[in-house]
Amino acid sequence: MRPGWTTGACATAASTAAYTALLTGEFPDPVTITLPKGQTPSFALAVEELDAGSGSAMAGVVKDAGDDPDVTHGALIRARVRGLSPGSGVVFKAGPGVGTVTRPGLPLDVGEPAVNPVPRQMMREHLTEVARRYGGAAEPGAEPDIEVEISVDHGEEIARSTWNPRLGILGGLSILGTTGIVVPYSCSAWIDSIRRGVDVARAAGRTHVAGCTGATSEKVAVALHHLPEDALLDMGDFAGAVLKYVRRHPVDRLTICGGFAKLSKLAAGHLDLHSARSQVDKGFLAELARQGGADEALAEAVAGANTGLAALQLCTAAGVPLGDLVAARARDESLAVLRGAPVAVDVICIDRAGMVVGRAEPRGPGGSGRRR
């Protein structure tokens, strides 16, 4: 699959081209940059503007995310560069479509434009090199005194499809990337968002967070526990990512809420709940049903059921609490992954309509809990 470029790489290319034009009067097109691991991609400029009257220059690059399903693919990332007074250094500014940090827990201070540390460093290095080459700094090798305003066309609209509003990044997108390259596999980005969600919740003083498999389960968790938005983790299929990060960065209580079939996979010991990587084990459900009082005929019917939901319906009709049994086992499997971390876990199983079909009360390391 074809890799692509991060927003940070695109912003670096755009700012390098803009500053070169500000000093020389000419835009390099394409503009070549060096990524943190040594790759040297070239970027064609989509827009350019040199305003001698205001002493500023702007260049823009269209982001190519390769084969990754990235919501910022095709976005136009602009950088406008203008001179500042001596001693200012490189100052970053959020233009239209780039967010501003409003909550602690992220690698940027509150009030800063959402341009992450590695892209900032990439831009500083490239702009310093441009200044060295074309005499834009007071001393050779010194950082130039310039403002770099990064903007993204339609960025505020695109950001609604990201975690930014929940993380307290308001007004647009973040400029991201640690390598400059987008690998066409979005799991790493999702998992990184989970980690940042835990960081933000802890920084906000939240002691209870919820990992939810989707929007319906999130609504259930909020209704039952009255959690604020920044305590909600969009877990998706990555139960293991939530548990492993919370193990290293504990909170007092973790609620896991999701569809019965997905959480039956967690109950069976799977940490990746995606249908391509784990399946509902009806034999496992049949054994749980036996433990809950099912006779052999019912257990065999559960083992032969077409779906996990069908197995649940069979047990519900017979008065066997399969939902509670799955929730309890999922809780215990979660505690095993937490390895004694000081976190109490409870689990809520729901059906497709959002009805609660199984619950396991909070239990911590070595603690007790009851099903209901």
XYZ file of C-alpha atoms in Angstrom:
372
model
C 0.000 0.000 0.000
C 1.139 3.512 -0.799
C 2.360 5.659 2.126
C 1.572 9.347 2.419
C 2.706 12.477 4.226
C 1.656 13.872 7.573
C 0.193 17.329 8.068
C 3.475 18.192 9.800
C 5.511 17.293 6.714
C 3.168 19.315 4.497
C 3.380 22.331 6.814
C 7.167 22.059 6.830
C 7.274 22.025 3.031
C 4.861 24.966 2.765
C 6.688 27.088 5.355
C 10.074 26.322 3.775
C 8.829 27.421 0.372
C 7.174 30.544 1.764
C 10.260 31.673 3.709
C 12.518 30.994 0.734
C 10.292 33.227 -1.379
C 10.267 35.921 1.297
C 14.082 36.056 1.216
C 14.711 35.469 -2.503
C 11.542 36.486 -4.308
C 11.190 32.997 -5.815
C 9.198 29.982 -4.662
C 10.992 26.635 -4.952
C 8.568 24.301 -6.742
C 8.746 21.487 -5.968
C 10.160 22.063 -2.500
C 12.257 19.320 -0.923
C 12.475 18.714 2.818
C 14.315 16.234 5.034
C 12.225 14.091 7.359
C 13.367 12.979 10.843
C 14.519 9.576 9.531
C 16.403 11.044 6.580
C 13.912 10.697 3.723
C 13.833 13.653 1.315
C 10.402 13.937 -0.314
C 9.486 16.746 -2.685
C 6.163 18.580 -2.625
C 4.495 20.492 -5.432
C 3.019 23.842 -4.440
C -0.733 24.205 -4.899
C -0.842 27.942 -4.114
C 1.720 30.696 -3.619
C 1.549 34.376 -2.804
C 4.316 36.927 -2.287
C 3.202 40.227 -0.749
C 6.151 42.594 -0.743
C 4.022 45.384 0.704
C 3.227 43.519 3.927
C 6.508 41.618 3.992
C 4.887 38.206 3.943
C 4.782 35.132 1.743
C 2.367 32.200 1.631
C 2.664 28.744 0.109
C 0.294 25.791 0.229
C 0.604 22.029 -0.211
C -2.204 19.525 -0.733
C -1.882 16.632 1.687
C -1.557 13.189 0.134
C -2.232 10.541 2.789
C -1.465 7.676 0.414
C -3.739 4.683 0.926
C -4.520 5.553 4.528
C -8.194 6.394 5.253
C -7.231 9.793 6.632
C -9.852 12.539 6.935
C -7.204 15.138 6.092
C -6.352 13.525 2.740
C -6.675 16.199 0.074
C -6.647 19.095 2.535
C -4.817 22.260 1.498
C -2.260 23.163 4.170
C -0.960 26.721 3.988
C 1.936 28.468 5.686
C 2.241 32.259 5.786
C 5.572 33.665 6.935
C 6.295 37.243 7.982
C 9.209 38.927 9.733
C 9.274 39.784 13.443
C 11.427 42.027 15.599
C 14.935 40.804 16.494
C 15.022 38.251 19.277
C 11.549 36.890 18.603
C 12.701 33.578 17.142
C 10.247 31.370 15.286
C 6.710 31.963 16.552
C 3.839 29.700 15.531
C 0.315 30.955 15.015
C -2.923 29.104 14.341
C -4.538 30.374 11.176
C -8.028 29.444 9.930
C -8.678 25.721 10.239
C -5.935 25.001 12.792
C -7.026 24.407 16.367
C -5.967 25.953 19.646
C -5.283 23.930 22.806
C -7.798 24.709 25.567
C -7.241 21.818 28.021
C -4.171 20.442 29.795
C -2.870 16.932 29.204
C -1.503 17.400 25.689
C 2.147 17.974 24.711
C 1.383 21.676 24.203
C 0.478 24.380 26.693
C -3.056 25.709 26.923
C -3.481 28.593 24.506
C -0.910 27.293 22.029
C -1.737 26.574 18.399
C -2.203 22.843 17.812
C 1.087 22.395 15.999
C 2.733 19.428 17.702
C 6.342 19.416 18.938
C 7.931 17.345 16.149
C 6.407 19.393 13.303
C 7.515 22.542 15.128
C 11.041 21.215 15.347
C 11.015 20.209 11.672
C 9.901 23.678 10.668
C 12.433 25.415 12.909
C 15.276 23.353 11.447
C 14.246 23.972 7.839
C 13.606 27.680 8.370
C 16.971 28.065 10.106
C 18.631 26.379 7.140
C 16.842 28.708 4.713
C 17.998 31.684 6.810
C 21.566 30.378 6.777
C 21.511 29.878 3.028
C 19.985 33.225 2.112
C 21.097 35.493 4.928
C 17.845 35.689 6.829
C 19.288 35.526 10.375
C 21.351 37.965 12.389
C 24.086 35.358 12.873
C 24.988 32.295 10.804
C 23.092 29.263 12.080
C 20.799 31.343 14.287
C 17.048 30.840 14.307
C 15.291 33.502 12.212
C 12.837 35.967 13.720
C 9.619 35.108 11.915
C 5.976 34.298 12.517
C 4.709 31.119 10.877
C 0.941 30.993 10.544
C -0.342 27.537 9.603
C -3.863 27.189 8.228
C -5.925 24.402 6.673
C -8.710 25.108 4.226
C -11.996 23.777 5.704
C -9.997 22.565 8.702
C -12.639 23.442 11.266
C -15.201 21.360 9.396
C -12.795 18.428 8.949
C -11.895 18.546 12.661
C -15.451 17.584 13.599
C -14.583 14.088 12.328
C -11.582 13.870 14.666
C -11.008 13.683 18.411
C -9.953 17.330 18.581
C -13.184 18.788 20.034
C -13.223 16.165 22.793
C -9.559 16.718 23.576
C -10.161 20.439 23.918
C -8.493 21.426 20.650
C -10.934 23.978 19.293
C -11.183 25.785 15.987
C -9.684 23.220 13.672
C -7.183 20.450 13.075
C -3.872 19.573 14.675
C -0.623 19.599 12.725
C 0.764 16.175 13.542
C 3.427 13.629 12.755
C 6.569 12.231 14.333
C 8.170 10.734 11.216
C 6.534 12.833 8.503
C 5.201 9.675 6.858
C 1.654 8.306 7.048
C 1.803 4.524 7.078
C -1.388 3.195 5.454
C -2.646 1.496 8.589
C -4.865 3.636 10.744
C -4.761 1.486 13.897
C -1.684 3.321 15.194
C -3.404 6.695 14.847
C -6.512 5.420 16.663
C -4.435 3.940 19.465
C -2.486 7.184 19.798
C -5.816 9.029 20.117
C -6.841 6.647 22.904
C -3.632 7.419 24.765
C -4.098 11.151 24.384
C -7.678 10.763 25.623
C -6.426 9.096 28.813
C -3.820 11.841 29.226
C -6.416 14.589 28.897
C -8.806 12.880 31.318
C -6.074 12.485 33.942
C -4.905 16.068 33.483
C -8.489 17.224 34.008
C -8.616 15.311 37.294
C -11.029 12.624 36.061
C -10.945 9.513 38.224
C -13.500 7.549 36.189
C -13.195 7.017 32.431
C -15.164 4.852 30.003
C -13.848 2.926 27.015
C -16.701 2.528 24.540
C -16.899 0.560 21.320
C -19.095 3.100 19.523
C -21.553 5.967 19.736
C -24.422 3.885 21.128
C -22.352 2.405 23.941
C -20.975 5.867 24.698
C -24.513 7.193 25.191
C -25.263 4.308 27.550
C -22.128 4.954 29.605
C -22.998 8.639 29.902
C -26.593 7.878 30.903
C -25.545 5.400 33.586
C -22.496 7.178 34.992
C -23.016 10.873 34.046
C -19.480 11.134 32.742
C -18.224 14.357 31.134
C -17.080 14.322 27.521
C -13.375 14.330 28.346
C -13.782 11.109 30.368
C -14.989 9.172 27.302
C -12.509 7.096 25.290
C -13.413 6.095 21.748
C -12.084 2.573 22.262
C -13.510 1.061 19.081
C -12.019 -2.411 18.683
C -8.868 -1.604 20.659
C -9.688 -2.869 24.137
C -6.090 -3.916 24.631
C -4.817 -0.427 23.846
C -7.064 1.072 26.521
C -6.136 -1.509 29.145
C -2.397 -1.411 28.518
C -2.219 2.371 28.617
C -4.403 2.620 31.721
C -2.154 -0.003 33.317
C 0.766 2.430 32.958
C -1.332 5.563 33.603
C -4.009 4.435 36.056
C -7.326 6.012 36.964
C -9.481 4.923 39.873
C -12.180 3.370 37.724
C -12.536 2.169 34.143
C -15.914 1.311 32.632
C -15.893 -0.778 29.478
C -19.116 -0.547 27.512
C -19.925 -2.189 24.211
C -21.991 -4.567 22.180
C -22.545 -8.022 23.610
C -20.822 -9.812 20.717
C -17.707 -7.620 20.840
C -17.370 -7.922 24.583
C -17.806 -11.690 24.362
C -14.516 -11.615 22.440
C -12.868 -9.699 25.281
C -14.361 -12.213 27.689
C -12.673 -14.968 25.689
C -9.312 -13.213 25.978
C -9.142 -11.244 22.707
C -7.784 -7.711 22.980
C -8.452 -6.699 19.360
C -12.201 -6.917 18.802
C -12.231 -6.285 15.047
C -14.112 -8.918 13.051
C -11.085 -9.461 10.804
C -8.905 -10.390 13.774
C -11.197 -12.148 16.258
C -14.497 -14.017 16.082
C -17.327 -14.721 18.508
C -16.659 -18.160 20.001
C -20.058 -19.804 20.424
C -18.450 -22.801 22.108
C -17.068 -20.450 24.734
C -20.528 -18.911 25.158
C -22.021 -22.380 25.532
C -19.600 -23.125 28.360
C -20.492 -19.881 30.089
C -24.168 -20.745 29.683
C -23.553 -24.096 31.380
C -21.907 -22.279 34.265
C -25.035 -20.121 34.476
C -27.355 -23.093 34.771
C -28.113 -23.995 31.156
C -28.975 -27.612 30.485
C -27.160 -29.510 27.777
C -29.844 -28.908 25.165
C -29.618 -25.155 25.646
C -25.815 -25.258 25.684
C -25.809 -27.121 22.384
C -28.255 -24.609 20.926
C -25.965 -21.764 22.021
C -22.959 -23.490 20.466
C -24.848 -23.800 17.198
C -26.333 -20.304 17.183
C -25.788 -18.187 14.101
C -24.600 -15.103 16.004
C -23.651 -14.027 19.478
C -26.901 -12.082 19.724
C -28.875 -15.216 18.842
C -27.055 -17.067 21.614
C -27.933 -14.287 24.034
C -31.598 -14.413 23.033
C -31.745 -18.179 23.599
C -30.332 -17.791 27.095
C -32.535 -14.812 27.948
C -35.632 -16.801 27.038
C -34.457 -19.635 29.291
C -33.601 -17.352 32.220
C -29.841 -17.897 31.928
C -27.935 -14.604 32.529
C -25.462 -14.972 29.683
C -25.046 -11.195 29.368
C -23.998 -10.874 32.996
C -21.684 -13.860 32.660
C -19.959 -12.349 29.624
C -19.642 -8.993 31.379
C -18.091 -10.602 34.449
C -15.611 -12.617 32.399
C -14.703 -9.539 30.320
C -14.097 -7.629 33.542
C -11.860 -10.385 34.874
C -9.915 -10.606 31.612
C -9.458 -6.822 31.776
C -8.128 -7.049 35.309
C -5.671 -9.715 34.158
C -4.314 -7.312 31.514
C -4.084 -4.548 34.129
C -1.741 -6.790 36.163
C -2.577 -5.388 39.546
C -2.720 -1.715 38.563
C -4.890 0.247 41.038
C -7.886 0.404 38.708
C -11.397 -0.889 39.398
C -13.160 -2.201 36.289
C -16.838 -2.619 35.507
C -18.373 -3.815 32.247
C -21.648 -3.049 30.503
C -22.919 -5.152 27.589
C -25.612 -3.721 25.322
C -27.610 -4.910 22.340
C -27.857 -3.091 19.018
C -30.711 -0.950 20.290
C -28.638 0.268 23.214
C -30.428 -1.790 25.854
C -28.260 -3.094 28.693
C -28.149 -6.899 28.460
C -25.371 -7.600 30.944
C -23.406 -5.875 33.682
C -20.519 -6.636 36.000
C -19.995 -4.463 39.054
C -16.640 -2.741 39.673
C -13.833 -4.949 40.842
C -10.263 -3.929 41.493
C -7.054 -5.890 41.964
C -7.788 -8.447 44.644
C -11.188 -6.856 45.265
C -14.663 -8.216 45.034
C -17.575 -7.401 42.803
C -20.999 -8.697 42.065
C -22.834 -9.149 38.797
C -26.147 -7.574 38.118
